[in-house]
mmCIF file of C-alpha atoms and ligand atoms in Angstrom:
data_model
loop_
_atom_site.group_PDB
_atom_site.id
_atom_site.type_symbol
_atom_site.label_atom_id
_atom_site.label_comp_id
_atom_site.label_asym_id
_atom_site.label_seq_id
_atom_site.Cartn_x
_atom_site.Cartn_y
_atom_site.Cartn_z
ATOM 1 C CA MET A 1281 199.870 -122.362 -31.154
ATOM 2 C CA PRO A 1282 200.771 -121.755 -34.495
ATOM 3 C CA THR A 1283 203.591 -119.348 -33.440
ATOM 4 C CA PHE A 1284 203.683 -115.709 -35.275
ATOM 5 C CA GLN A 1285 206.768 -115.610 -34.487
ATOM 6 C CA ASN A 1286 208.549 -114.766 -38.519
ATOM 7 C CA HIS A 1287 206.398 -111.939 -37.444
ATOM 8 C CA ILE A 1288 207.834 -110.547 -34.287
ATOM 9 C CA SER A 1289 211.232 -108.729 -34.532
ATOM 10 C CA SER A 1290 212.152 -107.872 -30.159
ATOM 11 C CA LYS A 1291 213.614 -104.853 -28.889
ATOM 12 C CA LEU A 1292 215.033 -106.607 -26.907
ATOM 13 C CA PRO A 1293 217.232 -109.693 -29.487
ATOM 14 C CA ASP A 1294 220.437 -110.250 -27.829
ATOM 15 C CA ALA A 1295 218.742 -111.374 -24.001
ATOM 16 C CA SER A 1296 218.535 -114.546 -22.218
ATOM 17 C CA THR A 1297 216.519 -115.234 -18.589
ATOM 18 C CA SER A 1298 218.397 -113.562 -16.401
ATOM 19 C CA ILE A 1299 221.260 -116.144 -14.967
ATOM 20 C CA PHE A 1300 218.536 -116.176 -11.629
ATOM 21 C CA ALA A 1301 216.249 -117.785 -12.818
ATOM 22 C CA VAL A 1302 218.206 -120.412 -14.846
ATOM 23 C CA MET A 1303 220.290 -121.005 -11.646
ATOM 24 C CA SER A 1304 217.475 -121.617 -9.171
ATOM 25 C CA LYS A 1305 215.397 -123.702 -11.405
ATOM 26 C CA LEU A 1306 218.329 -125.447 -12.094
ATOM 27 C CA ALA A 1307 218.553 -126.161 -7.800
ATOM 28 C CA HIS A 1308 215.645 -127.035 -7.565
ATOM 29 C CA GLU A 1309 214.790 -129.863 -10.504
ATOM 30 C CA GLU A 1310 218.554 -130.240 -8.977
ATOM 31 C CA LYS A 1311 217.309 -130.702 -5.434
ATOM 32 C CA ALA A 1312 221.055 -129.118 -5.079
ATOM 33 C CA ILE A 1313 221.906 -126.894 -2.223
ATOM 34 C CA ASN A 1314 220.961 -122.827 -3.531
ATOM 35 C CA LEU A 1315 223.444 -120.498 -2.958
ATOM 36 C CA SER A 1316 223.064 -119.376 -6.805
ATOM 37 C CA GLN A 1317 219.541 -116.663 -6.016
ATOM 38 C CA GLY A 1318 219.906 -113.386 -3.151
ATOM 39 C CA TYR A 1319 217.669 -114.848 -1.256
ATOM 40 C CA PRO A 1320 216.866 -115.952 2.518
ATOM 41 C CA ASP A 1321 216.094 -119.416 3.667
ATOM 42 C CA PHE A 1322 215.521 -118.415 6.458
ATOM 43 C CA PRO A 1323 211.503 -115.930 7.212
ATOM 44 C CA THR A 1324 210.609 -112.600 7.546
ATOM 45 C CA SER A 1325 209.885 -111.194 10.606
ATOM 46 C CA SER A 1326 206.847 -112.642 12.163
ATOM 47 C CA GLU A 1327 205.458 -109.167 13.628
ATOM 48 C CA LEU A 1328 205.798 -108.007 10.204
ATOM 49 C CA ILE A 1329 203.698 -110.215 8.866
ATOM 50 C CA ASN A 1330 200.711 -109.650 11.730
ATOM 51 C CA LEU A 1331 201.657 -106.374 10.395
ATOM 52 C CA VAL A 1332 200.448 -107.170 6.999
ATOM 53 C CA SER A 1333 196.906 -109.400 8.811
ATOM 54 C CA GLU A 1334 196.219 -106.880 10.159
ATOM 55 C CA ALA A 1335 196.410 -104.517 7.754
ATOM 56 C CA MET A 1336 194.304 -106.786 5.028
ATOM 57 C CA LYS A 1337 192.320 -107.159 8.212
ATOM 58 C CA ASN A 1338 191.421 -102.999 8.436
ATOM 59 C CA GLY A 1339 190.362 -102.940 5.187
ATOM 60 C CA PHE A 1340 193.508 -101.384 3.830
ATOM 61 C CA ASN A 1341 192.756 -103.358 0.341
ATOM 62 C CA GLN A 1342 192.417 -100.732 -2.666
ATOM 63 C CA TYR A 1343 194.494 -98.070 -4.082
ATOM 64 C CA ALA A 1344 196.905 -96.711 -2.712
ATOM 65 C CA PRO A 1345 198.067 -92.898 -3.003
ATOM 66 C CA MET A 1346 200.110 -92.910 -6.275
ATOM 67 C CA PRO A 1347 203.596 -92.560 -4.773
ATOM 68 C CA GLY A 1348 203.184 -94.178 -1.762
ATOM 69 C CA ILE A 1349 201.053 -93.831 1.613
ATOM 70 C CA TYR A 1350 202.276 -90.395 3.062
ATOM 71 C CA SER A 1351 203.088 -92.459 7.219
ATOM 72 C CA LEU A 1352 205.392 -95.003 5.258
ATOM 73 C CA ARG A 1353 206.973 -92.533 2.988
ATOM 74 C CA GLU A 1354 207.436 -90.307 6.289
ATOM 75 C CA VAL A 1355 209.255 -92.810 8.337
ATOM 76 C CA ILE A 1356 212.010 -92.873 5.095
ATOM 77 C CA SER A 1357 212.488 -89.714 4.683
ATOM 78 C CA GLU A 1358 213.745 -89.741 8.835
ATOM 79 C CA LYS A 1359 215.528 -92.452 8.282
ATOM 80 C CA ILE A 1360 217.515 -91.651 5.219
ATOM 81 C CA ALA A 1361 218.527 -88.726 7.948
ATOM 82 C CA SER A 1362 219.334 -89.920 10.116
ATOM 83 C CA MET A 1363 221.433 -92.287 8.856
ATOM 84 C CA TYR A 1364 223.147 -90.003 5.539
ATOM 85 C CA GLY A 1365 222.262 -86.205 7.317
ATOM 86 C CA ALA A 1366 220.137 -85.791 3.918
ATOM 87 C CA VAL A 1367 216.462 -84.859 4.369
ATOM 88 C CA TYR A 1368 214.139 -85.747 1.233
ATOM 89 C CA HIS A 1369 210.812 -83.639 1.600
ATOM 90 C CA PRO A 1370 208.453 -87.322 2.164
ATOM 91 C CA GLU A 1371 205.438 -85.588 0.245
ATOM 92 C CA THR A 1372 208.007 -84.779 -3.291
ATOM 93 C CA GLU A 1373 211.015 -86.334 -3.075
ATOM 94 C CA ILE A 1374 209.737 -89.994 -1.920
ATOM 95 C CA THR A 1375 207.531 -92.497 -3.917
ATOM 96 C CA VAL A 1376 207.599 -96.360 -3.068
ATOM 97 C CA THR A 1377 207.597 -98.676 -5.579
ATOM 98 C CA ALA A 1378 207.315 -102.440 -6.197
ATOM 99 C CA GLY A 1379 211.180 -103.737 -5.653
ATOM 100 C CA ALA A 1380 213.865 -101.711 -6.284
ATOM 101 C CA THR A 1381 213.573 -103.143 -10.467
ATOM 102 C CA GLN A 1382 210.978 -101.202 -10.932
ATOM 103 C CA ALA A 1383 212.615 -98.204 -9.349
ATOM 104 C CA ILE A 1384 215.302 -98.405 -11.820
ATOM 105 C CA PHE A 1385 212.772 -99.523 -15.156
ATOM 106 C CA THR A 1386 211.114 -96.050 -13.870
ATOM 107 C CA ILE A 1387 214.514 -94.127 -13.480
ATOM 108 C CA ILE A 1388 215.520 -95.514 -16.578
ATOM 109 C CA THR A 1389 212.413 -94.607 -18.378
ATOM 110 C CA ALA A 1390 211.797 -91.425 -17.283
ATOM 111 C CA LEU A 1391 214.908 -90.079 -19.026
ATOM 112 C CA VAL A 1392 217.135 -91.554 -20.973
ATOM 113 C CA LYS A 1393 216.098 -90.549 -24.674
ATOM 114 C CA GLU A 1394 217.357 -91.835 -27.873
ATOM 115 C CA ASN A 1395 221.231 -92.167 -28.555
ATOM 116 C CA ASP A 1396 221.289 -90.621 -24.678
ATOM 117 C CA GLU A 1397 224.924 -93.059 -23.363
ATOM 118 C CA VAL A 1398 224.674 -93.700 -19.523
ATOM 119 C CA ILE A 1399 227.994 -95.317 -17.829
ATOM 120 C CA ILE A 1400 227.405 -98.993 -15.402
ATOM 121 C CA PHE A 1401 229.660 -100.482 -14.462
ATOM 122 C CA ALA A 1402 230.588 -104.689 -14.998
ATOM 123 C CA PRO A 1403 229.206 -107.117 -13.345
ATOM 124 C CA ALA A 1404 226.089 -105.015 -13.727
ATOM 125 C CA TYR A 1405 222.745 -106.706 -12.002
ATOM 126 C CA ASP A 1406 221.144 -107.494 -15.053
ATOM 127 C CA CYS A 1407 218.800 -105.551 -15.121
ATOM 128 C CA TYR A 1408 221.064 -102.073 -16.106
ATOM 129 C CA GLN A 1409 221.298 -103.027 -19.676
ATOM 130 C CA PRO A 1410 217.873 -103.282 -21.069
ATOM 131 C CA ALA A 1411 216.430 -100.860 -19.139
ATOM 132 C CA ILE A 1412 218.991 -98.770 -20.548
ATOM 133 C CA GLU A 1413 218.874 -100.485 -24.639
ATOM 134 C CA LEU A 1414 215.012 -100.835 -24.042
ATOM 135 C CA ASN A 1415 214.202 -97.039 -24.271
ATOM 136 C CA GLY A 1416 216.837 -96.130 -26.821
ATOM 137 C CA GLY A 1417 220.098 -95.347 -24.575
ATOM 138 C CA LYS A 1418 223.313 -97.025 -25.386
ATOM 139 C CA VAL A 1419 225.963 -98.652 -22.806
ATOM 140 C CA ILE A 1420 228.969 -96.952 -21.558
ATOM 141 C CA GLU A 1421 230.881 -100.315 -20.081
ATOM 142 C CA ILE A 1422 233.527 -100.466 -17.691
ATOM 143 C CA GLU A 1423 234.513 -103.207 -16.636
ATOM 144 C CA LEU A 1424 236.175 -103.830 -12.701
ATOM 145 C CA LYS A 1425 238.838 -106.516 -13.141
ATOM 146 C CA SER A 1426 239.304 -109.290 -10.099
ATOM 147 C CA PRO A 1427 240.331 -109.269 -7.846
ATOM 148 C CA ASP A 1428 240.187 -105.700 -6.358
ATOM 149 C CA PHE A 1429 236.895 -104.883 -9.030
ATOM 150 C CA LYS A 1430 238.117 -101.527 -7.582
ATOM 151 C CA ILE A 1431 236.206 -98.072 -9.974
ATOM 152 C CA ASP A 1432 239.105 -97.094 -12.555
ATOM 153 C CA TRP A 1433 238.542 -93.210 -12.302
ATOM 154 C CA ASN A 1434 240.268 -92.442 -15.407
ATOM 155 C CA LYS A 1435 238.689 -93.867 -17.599
ATOM 156 C CA VAL A 1436 235.495 -92.887 -16.483
ATOM 157 C CA LYS A 1437 236.762 -89.367 -17.046
ATOM 158 C CA ASN A 1438 237.262 -90.310 -20.479
ATOM 159 C CA SER A 1439 234.510 -91.974 -20.888
ATOM 160 C CA ILE A 1440 232.301 -88.075 -19.772
ATOM 161 C CA SER A 1441 231.166 -86.389 -22.571
ATOM 162 C CA ASP A 1442 228.433 -84.443 -23.945
ATOM 163 C CA ARG A 1443 226.296 -87.295 -24.510
ATOM 164 C CA THR A 1444 226.910 -89.229 -20.746
ATOM 165 C CA LYS A 1445 222.952 -88.280 -19.020
ATOM 166 C CA MET A 1446 223.601 -91.433 -16.593
ATOM 167 C CA ILE A 1447 226.035 -93.013 -14.153
ATOM 168 C CA ILE A 1448 224.742 -96.264 -12.784
ATOM 169 C CA ILE A 1449 226.197 -96.845 -9.315
ATOM 170 C CA ASN A 1450 226.245 -99.500 -7.189
ATOM 171 C CA THR A 1451 227.373 -100.008 -3.244
ATOM 172 C CA PRO A 1452 227.682 -102.702 -1.193
ATOM 173 C CA HIS A 1453 227.669 -104.458 -5.534
ATOM 174 C CA ASN A 1454 226.277 -107.164 -6.622
ATOM 175 C CA PRO A 1455 228.171 -109.798 -7.629
ATOM 176 C CA THR A 1456 231.796 -108.840 -6.709
ATOM 177 C CA GLY A 1457 230.864 -107.966 -2.729
ATOM 178 C CA THR A 1458 232.237 -104.449 -3.192
ATOM 179 C CA VAL A 1459 232.240 -101.056 -1.545
ATOM 180 C CA MET A 1460 233.409 -97.669 -2.418
ATOM 181 C CA SER A 1461 234.927 -95.312 -0.059
ATOM 182 C CA LYS A 1462 234.035 -92.585 0.066
ATOM 183 C CA ASP A 1463 236.891 -91.168 -2.123
ATOM 184 C CA ASP A 1464 235.139 -93.318 -4.909
ATOM 185 C CA MET A 1465 232.279 -91.128 -3.840
ATOM 186 C CA MET A 1466 234.518 -87.041 -4.043
ATOM 187 C CA VAL A 1467 236.270 -88.298 -7.047
ATOM 188 C CA LEU A 1468 232.597 -89.150 -7.965
ATOM 189 C CA GLU A 1469 231.486 -85.671 -7.296
ATOM 190 C CA SER A 1470 234.277 -84.117 -8.859
ATOM 191 C CA LEU A 1471 234.033 -85.528 -11.832
ATOM 192 C CA ILE A 1472 230.326 -85.101 -12.656
ATOM 193 C CA LYS A 1473 229.725 -81.147 -11.550
ATOM 194 C CA ASP A 1474 229.663 -78.589 -14.243
ATOM 195 C CA THR A 1475 228.227 -81.587 -16.234
ATOM 196 C CA ASN A 1476 223.978 -82.608 -16.767
ATOM 197 C CA VAL A 1477 224.995 -85.535 -15.596
ATOM 198 C CA ILE A 1478 222.928 -87.711 -13.235
ATOM 199 C CA VAL A 1479 223.409 -90.302 -10.659
ATOM 200 C CA LEU A 1480 221.155 -93.515 -10.691
ATOM 201 C CA SER A 1481 223.163 -94.734 -6.948
ATOM 202 C CA ASP A 1482 221.485 -98.327 -5.540
ATOM 203 C CA GLU A 1483 221.857 -99.022 -2.226
ATOM 204 C CA VAL A 1484 219.854 -101.791 -1.838
ATOM 205 C CA TYR A 1485 222.320 -103.730 0.318
ATOM 206 C CA GLU A 1486 222.659 -100.360 1.798
ATOM 207 C CA HIS A 1487 222.914 -101.612 5.656
ATOM 208 C CA LEU A 1488 224.198 -105.743 3.920
ATOM 209 C CA ILE A 1489 228.266 -104.226 5.341
ATOM 210 C CA TYR A 1490 231.462 -105.194 7.521
ATOM 211 C CA ASP A 1491 233.650 -104.660 9.775
ATOM 212 C CA GLY A 1492 233.525 -101.623 11.039
ATOM 213 C CA LEU A 1493 232.835 -100.381 7.300
ATOM 214 C CA GLN A 1494 230.517 -97.038 6.308
ATOM 215 C CA HIS A 1495 227.868 -96.729 4.205
ATOM 216 C CA GLN A 1496 228.875 -94.234 2.168
ATOM 217 C CA SER A 1497 225.390 -93.366 0.711
ATOM 218 C CA ILE A 1498 224.689 -91.095 -2.189
ATOM 219 C CA ALA A 1499 222.897 -89.135 0.208
ATOM 220 C CA ARG A 1500 226.003 -88.999 2.054
ATOM 221 C CA PHE A 1501 227.078 -85.911 -0.478
ATOM 222 C CA PRO A 1502 224.726 -83.376 -0.334
ATOM 223 C CA GLY A 1503 226.544 -82.150 -4.818
ATOM 224 C CA LEU A 1504 225.670 -85.271 -5.964
ATOM 225 C CA ALA A 1505 222.770 -86.287 -3.954
ATOM 226 C CA GLU A 1506 220.762 -82.713 -5.681
ATOM 227 C CA ARG A 1507 221.918 -85.008 -9.012
ATOM 228 C CA SER A 1508 220.754 -88.175 -7.767
ATOM 229 C CA PHE A 1509 218.215 -90.760 -7.432
ATOM 230 C CA LEU A 1510 218.273 -93.334 -3.506
ATOM 231 C CA VAL A 1511 217.259 -96.662 -5.407
ATOM 232 C CA ALA A 1512 216.728 -99.725 -2.075
ATOM 233 C CA SER A 1513 214.788 -102.556 -1.131
ATOM 234 C CA PHE A 1514 213.151 -103.868 1.968
ATOM 235 C CA GLY A 1515 213.355 -106.746 -0.122
ATOM 236 C CA LYS A 1516 216.553 -107.309 0.961
ATOM 237 C CA THR A 1517 216.627 -105.620 4.287
ATOM 238 C CA PHE A 1518 212.931 -107.527 5.981
ATOM 239 C CA HIS A 1519 213.899 -110.779 3.782
ATOM 240 C CA ASN A 1520 210.802 -110.788 1.576
ATOM 241 C CA THR A 1521 212.413 -110.451 -1.743
ATOM 242 C CA GLY A 1522 209.164 -112.220 -2.703
ATOM 243 C CA TRP A 1523 207.217 -109.063 -1.352
ATOM 244 C CA LYS A 1524 208.269 -106.732 -4.328
ATOM 245 C CA MET A 1525 208.720 -103.115 -2.175
ATOM 246 C CA GLY A 1526 211.427 -100.454 -2.684
ATOM 247 C CA TYR A 1527 211.850 -97.201 -2.635
ATOM 248 C CA CYS A 1528 213.154 -94.027 -4.814
ATOM 249 C CA ALA A 1529 214.527 -91.081 -2.870
ATOM 250 C CA GLY A 1530 215.577 -87.769 -5.396
ATOM 251 C CA PRO A 1531 215.069 -84.578 -5.527
ATOM 252 C CA ALA A 1532 211.737 -82.288 -6.510
ATOM 253 C CA ALA A 1533 212.951 -81.965 -10.160
ATOM 254 C CA LEU A 1534 214.128 -85.694 -10.602
ATOM 255 C CA MET A 1535 211.064 -87.438 -8.568
ATOM 256 C CA THR A 1536 208.599 -85.187 -10.160
ATOM 257 C CA GLU A 1537 209.428 -86.894 -13.346
ATOM 258 C CA PHE A 1538 210.083 -89.953 -11.782
ATOM 259 C CA ARG A 1539 206.297 -89.789 -10.580
ATOM 260 C CA LYS A 1540 205.462 -89.060 -14.728
ATOM 261 C CA VAL A 1541 206.089 -92.203 -15.573
ATOM 262 C CA HIS A 1542 205.536 -94.534 -12.033
ATOM 263 C CA GLN A 1543 201.651 -93.285 -12.571
ATOM 264 C CA TYR A 1544 200.898 -95.591 -15.651
ATOM 265 C CA ASN A 1545 203.972 -97.758 -14.653
ATOM 266 C CA VAL A 1546 202.317 -99.733 -11.759
ATOM 267 C CA PHE A 1547 200.110 -96.675 -10.546
ATOM 268 C CA SER A 1548 200.931 -97.545 -6.711
ATOM 269 C CA VAL A 1549 201.992 -100.291 -5.059
ATOM 270 C CA ASN A 1550 201.215 -103.451 -2.240
ATOM 271 C CA HIS A 1551 198.586 -100.158 -0.008
ATOM 272 C CA PRO A 1552 198.546 -103.800 3.637
ATOM 273 C CA VAL A 1553 202.563 -104.078 3.273
ATOM 274 C CA GLN A 1554 202.472 -100.347 3.270
ATOM 275 C CA LYS A 1555 200.730 -100.116 6.444
ATOM 276 C CA ALA A 1556 203.295 -102.962 7.753
ATOM 277 C CA LEU A 1557 205.800 -100.711 6.566
ATOM 278 C CA ALA A 1558 205.581 -97.977 7.919
ATOM 279 C CA ILE A 1559 205.509 -99.319 10.787
ATOM 280 C CA TYR A 1560 207.904 -101.683 11.331
ATOM 281 C CA LEU A 1561 211.048 -99.216 9.363
ATOM 282 C CA LYS A 1562 209.863 -96.718 13.316
ATOM 283 C CA ASN A 1563 212.457 -100.023 15.048
ATOM 284 C CA LYS A 1564 215.360 -98.714 13.606
ATOM 285 C CA ASP A 1565 216.272 -102.463 15.438
ATOM 286 C CA ASN A 1566 214.699 -103.866 12.473
ATOM 287 C CA TYR A 1567 217.440 -103.085 10.450
ATOM 288 C CA LEU A 1568 220.950 -101.547 12.290
ATOM 289 C CA VAL A 1569 221.702 -105.889 13.802
ATOM 290 C CA LEU A 1570 221.911 -106.431 9.811
ATOM 291 C CA PRO A 1571 225.596 -106.481 9.430
ATOM 292 C CA ASP A 1572 226.679 -108.263 12.481
ATOM 293 C CA PHE A 1573 223.857 -110.476 11.158
ATOM 294 C CA PHE A 1574 224.825 -110.832 7.697
ATOM 295 C CA GLN A 1575 228.190 -110.864 9.268
ATOM 296 C CA LYS A 1576 228.361 -113.054 11.175
ATOM 297 C CA LYS A 1577 227.397 -115.090 8.506
ATOM 298 C CA ARG A 1578 229.833 -114.279 6.108
ATOM 299 C CA ASP A 1579 232.249 -115.271 9.023
ATOM 300 C CA LEU A 1580 231.077 -119.146 8.872
ATOM 301 C CA PHE A 1581 230.635 -119.601 5.011
ATOM 302 C CA LEU A 1582 233.849 -118.611 4.913
ATOM 303 C CA ASP A 1583 235.146 -120.186 8.125
ATOM 304 C CA ALA A 1584 233.704 -123.060 7.829
ATOM 305 C CA ILE A 1585 235.244 -123.519 3.070
ATOM 306 C CA LYS A 1586 238.922 -121.734 4.878
ATOM 307 C CA ASP A 1587 241.149 -125.329 3.932
ATOM 308 C CA SER A 1588 239.362 -125.578 0.103
ATOM 309 C CA LYS A 1589 240.883 -125.215 -2.425
ATOM 310 C CA PHE A 1590 238.471 -121.935 -3.507
ATOM 311 C CA SER A 1591 240.359 -118.384 -3.472
ATOM 312 C CA PHE A 1592 238.481 -115.046 -1.642
ATOM 313 C CA GLU A 1593 238.425 -111.929 0.315
ATOM 314 C CA PRO A 1594 236.178 -111.545 1.698
ATOM 315 C CA SER A 1595 233.027 -109.628 1.679
ATOM 316 C CA ALA A 1596 232.797 -106.161 2.577
ATOM 317 C CA GLY A 1597 229.011 -105.660 1.323
ATOM 318 C CA THR A 1598 226.408 -107.836 0.768
ATOM 319 C CA TYR A 1599 225.909 -111.281 1.248
ATOM 320 C CA PHE A 1600 227.302 -112.238 -1.784
ATOM 321 C CA GLN A 1601 231.262 -114.483 -1.061
ATOM 322 C CA LEU A 1602 233.190 -114.617 -5.149
ATOM 323 C CA LEU A 1603 235.346 -117.543 -4.762
ATOM 324 C CA ARG A 1604 237.852 -118.071 -7.287
ATOM 325 C CA TYR A 1605 237.709 -121.680 -8.845
ATOM 326 C CA ASP A 1606 241.383 -121.897 -10.844
ATOM 327 C CA LYS A 1607 243.298 -124.136 -8.585
ATOM 328 C CA ILE A 1608 239.816 -126.128 -8.471
ATOM 329 C CA SER A 1609 239.552 -126.039 -12.923
ATOM 330 C CA ASP A 1610 239.747 -123.869 -16.043
ATOM 331 C CA GLU A 1611 236.249 -124.683 -17.203
ATOM 332 C CA ASN A 1612 234.314 -121.386 -17.806
ATOM 333 C CA ASP A 1613 232.399 -120.758 -15.088
ATOM 334 C CA VAL A 1614 228.200 -121.205 -16.499
ATOM 335 C CA GLN A 1615 229.693 -124.581 -17.530
ATOM 336 C CA LEU A 1616 231.265 -125.319 -13.587
ATOM 337 C CA ALA A 1617 228.310 -123.642 -12.110
ATOM 338 C CA LYS A 1618 225.737 -125.906 -14.178
ATOM 339 C CA ARG A 1619 227.129 -128.382 -13.825
ATOM 340 C CA TRP A 1620 228.037 -128.674 -10.433
ATOM 341 C CA THR A 1621 224.737 -128.190 -9.799
ATOM 342 C CA LYS A 1622 223.796 -131.259 -11.976
ATOM 343 C CA GLU A 1623 226.719 -133.072 -10.147
ATOM 344 C CA HIS A 1624 227.790 -131.946 -6.128
ATOM 345 C CA LYS A 1625 224.325 -130.591 -5.756
ATOM 346 C CA ILE A 1626 225.690 -126.713 -4.796
ATOM 347 C CA ALA A 1627 223.758 -124.121 -6.800
ATOM 348 C CA SER A 1628 225.838 -120.838 -7.879
ATOM 349 C CA ILE A 1629 226.160 -117.392 -9.754
ATOM 350 C CA PRO A 1630 229.292 -117.673 -12.983
ATOM 351 C CA ILE A 1631 229.634 -113.697 -13.280
ATOM 352 C CA SER A 1632 230.557 -113.763 -16.887
ATOM 353 C CA VAL A 1633 226.968 -112.777 -17.346
ATOM 354 C CA PHE A 1634 227.101 -109.384 -15.706
ATOM 355 C CA TYR A 1635 230.029 -108.434 -18.208
ATOM 356 C CA GLY A 1636 228.837 -107.725 -21.741
ATOM 357 C CA ASN A 1637 231.818 -109.182 -23.738
ATOM 358 C CA LYS A 1638 231.460 -112.555 -21.185
ATOM 359 C CA LEU A 1639 234.948 -111.585 -18.946
ATOM 360 C CA ASP A 1640 235.655 -114.713 -17.497
ATOM 361 C CA HIS A 1641 237.460 -114.540 -13.815
ATOM 362 C CA LYS A 1642 236.910 -117.428 -13.020
ATOM 363 C CA ALA A 1643 235.217 -116.693 -10.580
ATOM 364 C CA LEU A 1644 231.821 -118.476 -8.643
ATOM 365 C CA ARG A 1645 229.557 -116.208 -6.513
ATOM 366 C CA PHE A 1646 227.735 -117.782 -3.245
ATOM 367 C CA CYS A 1647 224.633 -115.989 -1.439
ATOM 368 C CA PHE A 1648 224.813 -116.149 2.336
ATOM 369 C CA ALA A 1649 221.682 -115.219 4.127
ATOM 370 C CA LYS A 1650 221.086 -118.498 4.181
ATOM 371 C CA SER A 1651 220.152 -120.851 7.781
ATOM 372 C CA ASP A 1652 223.986 -121.587 9.673
ATOM 373 C CA GLU A 1653 223.014 -125.012 8.556
ATOM 374 C CA THR A 1654 222.673 -125.259 4.888
ATOM 375 C CA LEU A 1655 225.798 -122.867 5.535
ATOM 376 C CA LEU A 1656 227.656 -125.532 6.504
ATOM 377 C CA LYS A 1657 226.195 -128.204 4.611
ATOM 378 C CA GLY A 1658 227.720 -125.754 1.880
ATOM 379 C CA ALA A 1659 230.528 -125.115 3.095
ATOM 380 C CA GLU A 1660 231.076 -129.317 3.112
ATOM 381 C CA VAL A 1661 230.180 -129.966 -0.388
ATOM 382 C CA LEU A 1662 232.622 -127.238 -1.776
ATOM 383 C CA ASN A 1663 235.916 -128.519 0.569
ATOM 384 C CA SER A 1664 235.141 -132.318 -1.425
ATOM 385 C CA LEU A 1665 235.723 -129.644 -4.929
HETATM 386 N N1 LIG B 1221 220.117 -104.042 -7.215
HETATM 387 C C1 LIG B 1221 220.765 -104.784 -6.830
HETATM 388 C C2 LIG B 1221 221.646 -104.507 -6.530
HETATM 389 C C3 LIG B 1221 220.222 -105.757 -6.440
HETATM 390 O O1 LIG B 1221 220.972 -107.377 -6.342
HETATM 391 C C4 LIG B 1221 218.794 -106.502 -6.529
HETATM 392 C C5 LIG B 1221 217.668 -107.975 -6.105
HETATM 393 N N2 LIG B 1221 217.749 -107.811 -4.600
HETATM 394 C C6 LIG B 1221 218.266 -105.632 -7.093
HETATM 395 C C7 LIG B 1221 218.187 -104.382 -7.737
HETATM 396 C C8 LIG B 1221 216.224 -105.102 -7.377
HETATM 397 O O2 LIG B 1221 215.756 -105.376 -6.241
HETATM 398 P P1 LIG B 1221 214.406 -105.806 -6.061
HETATM 399 O O3 LIG B 1221 214.188 -106.797 -5.299
HETATM 400 O O4 LIG B 1221 213.584 -104.912 -4.707
HETATM 401 O O5 LIG B 1221 213.280 -106.104 -7.326
HETATM 402 N N1 LIG B 1222 219.029 -109.413 -6.906
HETATM 403 C C1 LIG B 1222 219.107 -110.908 -6.967
HETATM 404 C C2 LIG B 1222 220.449 -112.031 -7.037
HETATM 405 O O1 LIG B 1222 221.556 -110.796 -7.288
HETATM 406 C C3 LIG B 1222 218.044 -111.160 -7.413
HETATM 407 C C4 LIG B 1222 216.701 -111.084 -8.945
HETATM 408 C C5 LIG B 1222 216.262 -111.309 -9.803
HETATM 409 O O2 LIG B 1222 215.784 -112.891 -9.253
HETATM 410 N N2 LIG B 1222 216.043 -111.267 -10.359
HETATM 411 O O3 LIG B 1222 220.266 -113.242 -6.890
#
């Protein structure tokens, strides 16, 4: 095909294919155990599949209402109220989205203007930066350092200025598996009290938290909730990342701006799946079992590699475990992840790609949302390295 390349001025000149796409493709080609991209290798609930299929048979196959069906927004509102004590009105404060990714892109597009600054914490989930830059915003990256990846609030304080439009937080945190404490949230609350800063709180792993820790949602802190968007993903919660369903909650004034963009971005999202989720989400057990379910998987995996040469702190949340490999190799993490996929048939995610300066902590991220059999096979390979 004749190329038009010389005529294109890229809006994202530095963007390359997402590491998740790269590593999953390589794992597939190499027939490697895929502990890279974050998705379960076990099925989603058959009850939920039946509910979707019923909704399709019952004719819910046309556009859903723009903000999502009311019955689903109502259960989401009840869920947030019962877990975090904040009331978001289903009519004006909750919108159902095509996964968390669309919610994040829509929030940033709705609020960030040319030259606005947005503070993110690196390693940062990969969709934040391009969305900020496409909207003319400037990324202010604050580094989290190995091994504890704690937020340095002094750095945050010094980074906030009149140009700061937004701060993006993510707890439990992908890729490090750390969680923000109540103190962290209270410091954030006090730092932005007298500013116009908006918070985007990426809480897609809200139900994946271990060792009795409590998820510190933005919704628990009134001083934060009044100026924040809470973003969640059904794909992570109900083991069906391929359905791309999520939601966004926020005070009415912010949600009004969100919907101005949402209606021209997707207009509305998958109708039969919304019908099914509105029923399935009513049963709290469907998500309250998750900490126990995934903690068992984390422990099985970590117990199986306890005599390996890797070093690690058990993941406090998410379904990811970081493993430091400095006693095995001094190779760069991207090269090593690719080489091990090819030579040892185990795929992981290098975390340097989530830093603007590609900071290499000699650590790889492994996903433990896998069958016990897959985890044990993966552990066998890791023990041999
Ligand atoms: N944020 C984080 C931190 C993630 O790990 C992911 C991947 N699930 C997303 C957002 C995007 O979620 P979704 O697949 O629902 O778009
Ligand atoms: N959130 C998933 C992960 O961190 C990947 C989602 C994607 O592939 N974009 O692995």
